[in-house]
PDB file of C-alpha atoms in Angstrom:
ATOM      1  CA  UNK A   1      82.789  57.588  45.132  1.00  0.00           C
ATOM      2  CA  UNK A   2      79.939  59.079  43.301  1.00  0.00           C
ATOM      3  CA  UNK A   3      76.986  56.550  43.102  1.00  0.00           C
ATOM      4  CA  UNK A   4      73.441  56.794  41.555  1.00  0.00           C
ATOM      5  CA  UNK A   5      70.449  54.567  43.388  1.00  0.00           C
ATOM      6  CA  UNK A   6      66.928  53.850  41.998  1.00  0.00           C
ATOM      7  CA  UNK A   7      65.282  52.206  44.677  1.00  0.00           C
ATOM      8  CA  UNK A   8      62.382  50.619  42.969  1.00  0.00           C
ATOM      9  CA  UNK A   9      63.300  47.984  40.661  1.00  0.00           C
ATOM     10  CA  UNK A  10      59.831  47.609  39.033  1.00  0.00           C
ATOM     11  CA  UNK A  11      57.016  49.715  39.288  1.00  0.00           C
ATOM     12  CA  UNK A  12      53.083  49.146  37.856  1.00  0.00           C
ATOM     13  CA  UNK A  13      50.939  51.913  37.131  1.00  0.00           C
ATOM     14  CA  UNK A  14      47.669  52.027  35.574  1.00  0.00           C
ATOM     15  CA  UNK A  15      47.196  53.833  32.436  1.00  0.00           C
ATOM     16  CA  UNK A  16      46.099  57.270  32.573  1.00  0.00           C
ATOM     17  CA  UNK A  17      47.300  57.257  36.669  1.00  0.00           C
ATOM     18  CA  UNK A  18      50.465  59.074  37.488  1.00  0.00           C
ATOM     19  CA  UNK A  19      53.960  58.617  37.727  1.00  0.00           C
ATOM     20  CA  UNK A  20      56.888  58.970  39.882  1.00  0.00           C
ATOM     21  CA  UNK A  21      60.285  57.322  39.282  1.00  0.00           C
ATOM     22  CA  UNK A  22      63.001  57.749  42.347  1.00  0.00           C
ATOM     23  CA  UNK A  23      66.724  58.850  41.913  1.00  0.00           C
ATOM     24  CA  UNK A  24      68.847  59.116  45.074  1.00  0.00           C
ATOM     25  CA  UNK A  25      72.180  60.443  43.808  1.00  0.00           C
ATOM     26  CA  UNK A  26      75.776  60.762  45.796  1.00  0.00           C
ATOM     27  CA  UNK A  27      78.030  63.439  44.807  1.00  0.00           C
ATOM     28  CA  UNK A  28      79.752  66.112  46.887  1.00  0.00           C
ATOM     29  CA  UNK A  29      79.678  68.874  44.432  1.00  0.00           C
ATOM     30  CA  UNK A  30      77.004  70.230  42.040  1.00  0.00           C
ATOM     31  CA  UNK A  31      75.834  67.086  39.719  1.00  0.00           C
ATOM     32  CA  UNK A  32      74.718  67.179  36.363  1.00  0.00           C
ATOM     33  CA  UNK A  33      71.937  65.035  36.193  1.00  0.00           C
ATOM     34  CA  UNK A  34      69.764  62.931  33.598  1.00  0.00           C
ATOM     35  CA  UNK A  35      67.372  60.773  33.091  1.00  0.00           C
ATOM     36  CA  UNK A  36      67.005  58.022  30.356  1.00  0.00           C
ATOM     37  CA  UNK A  37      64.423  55.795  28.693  1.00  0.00           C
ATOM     38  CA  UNK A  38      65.469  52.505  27.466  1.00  0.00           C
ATOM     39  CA  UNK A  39      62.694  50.065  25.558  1.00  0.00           C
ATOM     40  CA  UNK A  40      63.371  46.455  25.135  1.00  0.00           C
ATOM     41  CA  UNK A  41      65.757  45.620  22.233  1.00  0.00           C
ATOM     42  CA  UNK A  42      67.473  48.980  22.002  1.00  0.00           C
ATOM     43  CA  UNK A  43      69.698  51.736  23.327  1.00  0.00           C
ATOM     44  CA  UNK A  44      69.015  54.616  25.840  1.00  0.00           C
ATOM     45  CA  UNK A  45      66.831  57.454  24.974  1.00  0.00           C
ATOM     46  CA  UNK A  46      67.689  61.003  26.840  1.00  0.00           C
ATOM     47  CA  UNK A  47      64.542  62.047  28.520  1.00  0.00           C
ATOM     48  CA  UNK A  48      65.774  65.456  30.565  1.00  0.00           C
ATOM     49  CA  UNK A  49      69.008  66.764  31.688  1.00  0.00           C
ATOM     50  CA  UNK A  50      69.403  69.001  35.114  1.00  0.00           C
ATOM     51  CA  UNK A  51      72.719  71.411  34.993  1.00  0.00           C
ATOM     52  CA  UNK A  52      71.829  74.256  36.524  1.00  0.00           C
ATOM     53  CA  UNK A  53      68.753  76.890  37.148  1.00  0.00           C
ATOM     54  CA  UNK A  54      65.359  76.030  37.632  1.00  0.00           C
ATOM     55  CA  UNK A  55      65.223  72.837  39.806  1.00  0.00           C
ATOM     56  CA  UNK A  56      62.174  71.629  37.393  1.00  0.00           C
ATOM     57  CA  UNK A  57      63.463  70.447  34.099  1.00  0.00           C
ATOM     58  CA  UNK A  58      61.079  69.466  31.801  1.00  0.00           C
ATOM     59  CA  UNK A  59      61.518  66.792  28.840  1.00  0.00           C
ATOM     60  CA  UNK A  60      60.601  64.578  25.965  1.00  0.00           C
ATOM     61  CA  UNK A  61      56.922  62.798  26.520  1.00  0.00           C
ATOM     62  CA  UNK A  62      55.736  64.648  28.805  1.00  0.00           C
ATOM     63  CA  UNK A  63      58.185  63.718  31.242  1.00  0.00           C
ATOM     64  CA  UNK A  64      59.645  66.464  34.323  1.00  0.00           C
ATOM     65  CA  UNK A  65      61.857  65.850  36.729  1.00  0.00           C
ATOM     66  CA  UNK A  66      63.020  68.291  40.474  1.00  0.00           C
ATOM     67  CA  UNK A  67      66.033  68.375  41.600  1.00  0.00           C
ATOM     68  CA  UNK A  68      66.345  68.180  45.471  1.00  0.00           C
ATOM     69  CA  UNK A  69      69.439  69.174  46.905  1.00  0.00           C
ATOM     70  CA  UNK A  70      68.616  68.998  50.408  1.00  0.00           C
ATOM     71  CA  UNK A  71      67.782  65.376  49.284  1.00  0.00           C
ATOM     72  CA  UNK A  72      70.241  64.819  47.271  1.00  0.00           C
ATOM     73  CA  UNK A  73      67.436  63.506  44.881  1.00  0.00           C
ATOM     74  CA  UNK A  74      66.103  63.833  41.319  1.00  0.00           C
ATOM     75  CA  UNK A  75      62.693  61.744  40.954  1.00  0.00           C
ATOM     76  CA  UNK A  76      60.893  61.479  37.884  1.00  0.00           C
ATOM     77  CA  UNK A  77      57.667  62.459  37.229  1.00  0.00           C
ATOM     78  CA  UNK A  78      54.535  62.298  34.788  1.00  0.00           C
ATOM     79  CA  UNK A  79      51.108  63.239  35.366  1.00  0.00           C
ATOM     80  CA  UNK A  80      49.345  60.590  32.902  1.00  0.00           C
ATOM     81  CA  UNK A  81      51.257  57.461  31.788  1.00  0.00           C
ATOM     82  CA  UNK A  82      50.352  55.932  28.518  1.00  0.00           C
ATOM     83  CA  UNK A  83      50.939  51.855  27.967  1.00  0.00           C
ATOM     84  CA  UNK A  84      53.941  53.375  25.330  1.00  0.00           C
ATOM     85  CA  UNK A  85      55.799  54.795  28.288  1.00  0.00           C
ATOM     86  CA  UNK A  86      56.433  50.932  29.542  1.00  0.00           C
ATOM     87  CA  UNK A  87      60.324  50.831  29.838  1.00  0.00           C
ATOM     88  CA  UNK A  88      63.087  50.326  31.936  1.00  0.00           C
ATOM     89  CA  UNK A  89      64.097  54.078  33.325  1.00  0.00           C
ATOM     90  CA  UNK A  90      67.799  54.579  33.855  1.00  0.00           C
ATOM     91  CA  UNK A  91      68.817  57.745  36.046  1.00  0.00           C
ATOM     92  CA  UNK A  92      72.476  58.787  35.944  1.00  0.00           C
ATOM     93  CA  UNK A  93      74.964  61.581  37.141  1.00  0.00           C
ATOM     94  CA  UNK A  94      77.936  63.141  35.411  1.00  0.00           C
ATOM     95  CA  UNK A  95      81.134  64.567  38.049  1.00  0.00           C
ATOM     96  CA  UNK A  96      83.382  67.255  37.343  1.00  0.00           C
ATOM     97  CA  UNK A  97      85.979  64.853  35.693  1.00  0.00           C
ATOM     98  CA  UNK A  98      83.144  64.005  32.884  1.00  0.00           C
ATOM     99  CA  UNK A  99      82.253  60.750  34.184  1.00  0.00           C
ATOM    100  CA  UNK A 100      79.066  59.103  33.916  1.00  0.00           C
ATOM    101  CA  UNK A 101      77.344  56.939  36.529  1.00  0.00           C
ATOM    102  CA  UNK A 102      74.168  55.054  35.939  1.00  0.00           C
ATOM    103  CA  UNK A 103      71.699  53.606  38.544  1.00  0.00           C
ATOM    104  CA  UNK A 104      70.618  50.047  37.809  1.00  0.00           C
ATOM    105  CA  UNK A 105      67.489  51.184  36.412  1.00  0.00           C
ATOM    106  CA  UNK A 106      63.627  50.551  37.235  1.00  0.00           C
ATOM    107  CA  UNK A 107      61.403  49.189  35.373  1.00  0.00           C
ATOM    108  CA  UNK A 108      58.262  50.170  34.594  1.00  0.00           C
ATOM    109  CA  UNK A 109      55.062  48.372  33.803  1.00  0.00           C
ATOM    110  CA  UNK A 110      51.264  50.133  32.591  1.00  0.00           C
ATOM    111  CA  UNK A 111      47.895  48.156  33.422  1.00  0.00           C
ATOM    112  CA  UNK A 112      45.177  48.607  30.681  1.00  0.00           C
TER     113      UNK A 112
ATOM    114  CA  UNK B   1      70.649  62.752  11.314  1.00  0.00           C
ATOM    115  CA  UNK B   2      71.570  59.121  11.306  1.00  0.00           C
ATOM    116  CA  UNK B   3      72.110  57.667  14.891  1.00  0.00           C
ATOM    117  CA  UNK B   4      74.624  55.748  16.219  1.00  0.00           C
ATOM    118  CA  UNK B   5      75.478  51.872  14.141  1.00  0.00           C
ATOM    119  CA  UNK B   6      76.166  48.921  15.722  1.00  0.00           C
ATOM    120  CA  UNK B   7      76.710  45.658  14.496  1.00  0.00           C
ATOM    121  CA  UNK B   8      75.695  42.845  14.633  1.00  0.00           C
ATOM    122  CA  UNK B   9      72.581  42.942  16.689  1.00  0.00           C
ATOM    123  CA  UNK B  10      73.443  39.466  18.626  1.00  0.00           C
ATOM    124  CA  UNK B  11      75.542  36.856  18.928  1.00  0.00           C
ATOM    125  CA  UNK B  12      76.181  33.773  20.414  1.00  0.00           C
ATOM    126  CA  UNK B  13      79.736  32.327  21.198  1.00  0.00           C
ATOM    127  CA  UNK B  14      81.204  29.605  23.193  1.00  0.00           C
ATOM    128  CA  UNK B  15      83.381  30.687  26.096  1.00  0.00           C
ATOM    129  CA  UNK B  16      87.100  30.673  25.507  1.00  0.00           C
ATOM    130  CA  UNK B  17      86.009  31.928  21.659  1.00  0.00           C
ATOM    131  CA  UNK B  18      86.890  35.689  20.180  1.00  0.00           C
ATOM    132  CA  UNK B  19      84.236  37.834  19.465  1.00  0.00           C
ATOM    133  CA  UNK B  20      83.914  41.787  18.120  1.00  0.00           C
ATOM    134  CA  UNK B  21      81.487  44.455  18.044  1.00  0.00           C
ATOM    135  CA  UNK B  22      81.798  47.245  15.545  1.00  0.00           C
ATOM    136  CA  UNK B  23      80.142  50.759  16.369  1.00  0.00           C
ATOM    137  CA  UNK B  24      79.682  54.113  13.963  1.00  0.00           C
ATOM    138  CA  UNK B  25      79.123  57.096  15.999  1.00  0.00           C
ATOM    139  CA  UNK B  26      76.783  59.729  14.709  1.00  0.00           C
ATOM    140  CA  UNK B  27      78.787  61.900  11.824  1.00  0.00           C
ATOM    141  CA  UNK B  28      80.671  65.134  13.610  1.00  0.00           C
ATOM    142  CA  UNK B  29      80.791  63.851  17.314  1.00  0.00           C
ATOM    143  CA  UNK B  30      84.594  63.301  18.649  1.00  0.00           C
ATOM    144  CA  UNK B  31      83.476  61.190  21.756  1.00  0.00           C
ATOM    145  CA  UNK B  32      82.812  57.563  21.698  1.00  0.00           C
ATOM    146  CA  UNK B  33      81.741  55.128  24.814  1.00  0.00           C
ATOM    147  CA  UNK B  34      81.371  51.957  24.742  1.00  0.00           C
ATOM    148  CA  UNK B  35      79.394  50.353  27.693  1.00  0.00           C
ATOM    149  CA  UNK B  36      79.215  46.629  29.356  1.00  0.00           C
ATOM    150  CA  UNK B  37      75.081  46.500  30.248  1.00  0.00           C
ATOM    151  CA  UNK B  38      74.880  43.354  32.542  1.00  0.00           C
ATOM    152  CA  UNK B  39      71.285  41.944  32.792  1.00  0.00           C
ATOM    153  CA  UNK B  40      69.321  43.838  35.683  1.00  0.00           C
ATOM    154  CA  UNK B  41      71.925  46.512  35.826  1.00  0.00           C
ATOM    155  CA  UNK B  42      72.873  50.138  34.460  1.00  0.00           C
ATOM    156  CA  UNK B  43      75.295  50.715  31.730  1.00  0.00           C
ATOM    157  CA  UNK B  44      79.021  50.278  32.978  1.00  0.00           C
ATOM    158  CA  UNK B  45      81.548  52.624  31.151  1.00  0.00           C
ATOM    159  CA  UNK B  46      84.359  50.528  29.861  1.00  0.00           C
ATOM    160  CA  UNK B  47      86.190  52.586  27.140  1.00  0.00           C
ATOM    161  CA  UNK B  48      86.191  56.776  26.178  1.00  0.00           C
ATOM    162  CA  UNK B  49      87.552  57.383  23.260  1.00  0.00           C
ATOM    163  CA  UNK B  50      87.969  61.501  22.183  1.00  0.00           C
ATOM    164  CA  UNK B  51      88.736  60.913  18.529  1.00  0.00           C
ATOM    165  CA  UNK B  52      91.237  58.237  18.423  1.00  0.00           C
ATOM    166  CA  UNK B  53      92.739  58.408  21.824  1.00  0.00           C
ATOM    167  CA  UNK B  54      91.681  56.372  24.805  1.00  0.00           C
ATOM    168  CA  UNK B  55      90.473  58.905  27.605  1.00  0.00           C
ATOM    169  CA  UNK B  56      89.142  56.826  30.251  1.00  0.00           C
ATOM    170  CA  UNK B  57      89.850  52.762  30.336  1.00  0.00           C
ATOM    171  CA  UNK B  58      90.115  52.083  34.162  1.00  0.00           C
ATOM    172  CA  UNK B  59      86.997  49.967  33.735  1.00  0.00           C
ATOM    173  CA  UNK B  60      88.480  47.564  30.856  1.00  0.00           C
ATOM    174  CA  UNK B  61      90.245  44.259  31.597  1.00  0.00           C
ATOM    175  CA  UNK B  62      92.829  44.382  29.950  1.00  0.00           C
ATOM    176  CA  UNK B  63      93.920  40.917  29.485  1.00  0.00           C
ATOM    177  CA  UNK B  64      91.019  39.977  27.284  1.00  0.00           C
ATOM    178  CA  UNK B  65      88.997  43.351  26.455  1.00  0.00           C
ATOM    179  CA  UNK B  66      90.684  45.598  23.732  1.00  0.00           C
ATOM    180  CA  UNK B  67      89.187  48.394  21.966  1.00  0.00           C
ATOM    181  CA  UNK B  68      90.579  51.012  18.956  1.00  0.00           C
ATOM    182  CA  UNK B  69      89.317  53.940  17.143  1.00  0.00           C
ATOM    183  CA  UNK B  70      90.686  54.114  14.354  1.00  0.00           C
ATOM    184  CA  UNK B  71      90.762  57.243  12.844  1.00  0.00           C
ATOM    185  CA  UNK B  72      89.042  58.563  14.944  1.00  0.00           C
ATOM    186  CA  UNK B  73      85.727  57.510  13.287  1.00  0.00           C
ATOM    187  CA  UNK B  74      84.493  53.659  14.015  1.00  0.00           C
ATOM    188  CA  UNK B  75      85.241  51.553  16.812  1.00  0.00           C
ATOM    189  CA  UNK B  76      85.383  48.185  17.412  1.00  0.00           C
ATOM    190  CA  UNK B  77      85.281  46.516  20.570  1.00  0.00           C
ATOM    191  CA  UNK B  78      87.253  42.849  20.994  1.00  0.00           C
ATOM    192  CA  UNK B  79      86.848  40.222  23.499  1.00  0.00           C
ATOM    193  CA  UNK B  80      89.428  37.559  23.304  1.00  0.00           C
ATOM    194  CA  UNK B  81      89.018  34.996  25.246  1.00  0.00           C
ATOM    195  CA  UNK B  82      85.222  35.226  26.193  1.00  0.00           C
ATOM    196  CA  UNK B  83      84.009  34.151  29.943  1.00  0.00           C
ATOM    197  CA  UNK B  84      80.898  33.154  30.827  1.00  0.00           C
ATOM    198  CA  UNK B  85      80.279  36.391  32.740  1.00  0.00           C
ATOM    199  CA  UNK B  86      80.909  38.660  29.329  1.00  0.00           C
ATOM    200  CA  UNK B  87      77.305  37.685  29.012  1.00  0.00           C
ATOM    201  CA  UNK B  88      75.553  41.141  28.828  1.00  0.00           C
ATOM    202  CA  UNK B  89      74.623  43.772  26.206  1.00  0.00           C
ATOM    203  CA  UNK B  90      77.484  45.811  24.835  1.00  0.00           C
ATOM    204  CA  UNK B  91      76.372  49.417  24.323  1.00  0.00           C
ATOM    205  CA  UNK B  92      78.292  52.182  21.784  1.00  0.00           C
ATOM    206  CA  UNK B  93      77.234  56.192  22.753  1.00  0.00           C
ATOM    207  CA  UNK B  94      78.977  59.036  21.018  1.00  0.00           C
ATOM    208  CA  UNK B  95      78.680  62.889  22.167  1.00  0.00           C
ATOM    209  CA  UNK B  96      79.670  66.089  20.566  1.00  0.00           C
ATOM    210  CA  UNK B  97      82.549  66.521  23.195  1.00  0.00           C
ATOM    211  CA  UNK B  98      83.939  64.705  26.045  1.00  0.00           C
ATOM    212  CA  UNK B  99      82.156  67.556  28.445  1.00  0.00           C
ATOM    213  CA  UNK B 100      79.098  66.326  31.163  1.00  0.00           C
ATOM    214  CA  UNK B 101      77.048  68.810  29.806  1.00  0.00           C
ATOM    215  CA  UNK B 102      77.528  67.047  26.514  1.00  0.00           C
ATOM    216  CA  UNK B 103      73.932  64.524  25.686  1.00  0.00           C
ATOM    217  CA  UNK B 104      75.108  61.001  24.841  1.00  0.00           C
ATOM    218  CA  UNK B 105      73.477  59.064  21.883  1.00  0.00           C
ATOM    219  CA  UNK B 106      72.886  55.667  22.156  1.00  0.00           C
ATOM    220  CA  UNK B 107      73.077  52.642  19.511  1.00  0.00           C
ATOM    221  CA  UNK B 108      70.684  50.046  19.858  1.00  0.00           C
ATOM    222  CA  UNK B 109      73.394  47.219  21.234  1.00  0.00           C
ATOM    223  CA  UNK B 110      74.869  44.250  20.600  1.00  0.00           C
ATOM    224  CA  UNK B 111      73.569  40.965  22.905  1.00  0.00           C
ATOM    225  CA  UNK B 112      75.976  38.393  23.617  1.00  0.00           C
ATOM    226  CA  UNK B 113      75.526  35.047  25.037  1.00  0.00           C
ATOM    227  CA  UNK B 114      78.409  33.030  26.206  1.00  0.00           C
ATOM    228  CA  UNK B 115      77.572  29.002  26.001  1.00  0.00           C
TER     229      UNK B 115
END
């Protein structure tokens, strides 16, 4: 069964320091994959989407993301976090039947 | 363009009570989710709706969870009776189509404790 892991439940950065959010995914054929913001008190925000084409997909905020398919990974990236990026991250995979799976998320804290 | 509605915001029920959640996609798009967000964990499809038929429900229990589309416009999502582990946030997304490659939009949720 296709399955989506973040293996970092929280993360702390300092602001201004960089950024890199982990998504192991499983899924025999080619995944679409995405990434999604969610801050406290409200819904998911798309950050990038990976379908096809160049493996680096770049998004909202200043957010990119490389697909590894050797890996079978798709870790999240950004060179300068700001204390606004502090949110709970949600990676997640769509199969060939149009279903979604979401990993259980990490959270991320910024340090003044 | 508006985003997706959800109401109410929270609420607070005793187990073995009713409760529903009431979702208004964004105007145009034909699919509607609704998802079961469980403290500490990722969204959980339960129900698909494209327009007003039920495409995916394999995730739904059945024997207290019901959902409709009326329509094929606003949803509302039932819980009837309530157990103390419906305790999560209920999520509504809607999409242009049913397709991956289709972006889902997110409501802001509805919290609900069970006492």
């Amino acid at each position: 069964a296709q399955s989506v892991t973040q293996p970092d439940i929280h993360i702390t950065v300092s602001e201004g320091a960089s950024l890199e959010l982990r998504c192991n995914y499983s899924y025999g054929a080619t995944p679409y994959l995405f990434w999604y913001v969610q801050s406290p008190g409200q819904g998911l925000q798309l950050l990038l989407k990976y379908f096809s084409g160049d493996t680096l997909v770049q998004g909202i905020k200043g957010f990119e993301a490389e697909f590894k398919r050797s890996q079978s990974s798709f870790n999240l990236r950004k060179p300068s976090v700001h204390w606004s990026d502090a949110a709970e991250y949600f990676c997640a995979v769509g199969d060939n039947f149009n279903k979604f799976y979401f990993g259980s998320g990490t959270k991320l804290n910024v340090k003044p | 363009e508006a985003g997706v509605a959800q109401s109410p915001r929270y609420k607070i029920i005793e187990k073995r009570q009713s409760v529903a959640f009431w979702c208004n996609p964004i105007s145009g798009h034909a699919t509607l989710y609704w998802y079961q967000q469980i403290l500490g964990q990722g969204p959980k499809l339960l129900i698909q709706f494209q327009n007003n038929g039920v495409v995916d429900d394999s995730q739904l229990p059945k024997d207290r969870f019901s959902a409709e589309r009326l329509k094929g416009v606003d949803s509302t999502l039932k819980i009837q009776p309530a157990k103390l582990e419906d305790s999560a946030v209920y999520l509504c997304a809607s999409s242009l189509g049913p397709d991956r490659n289709q972006p889902q939009h997110f409501g802001d949720g509805t919290r609900l404790s069970i006492l």
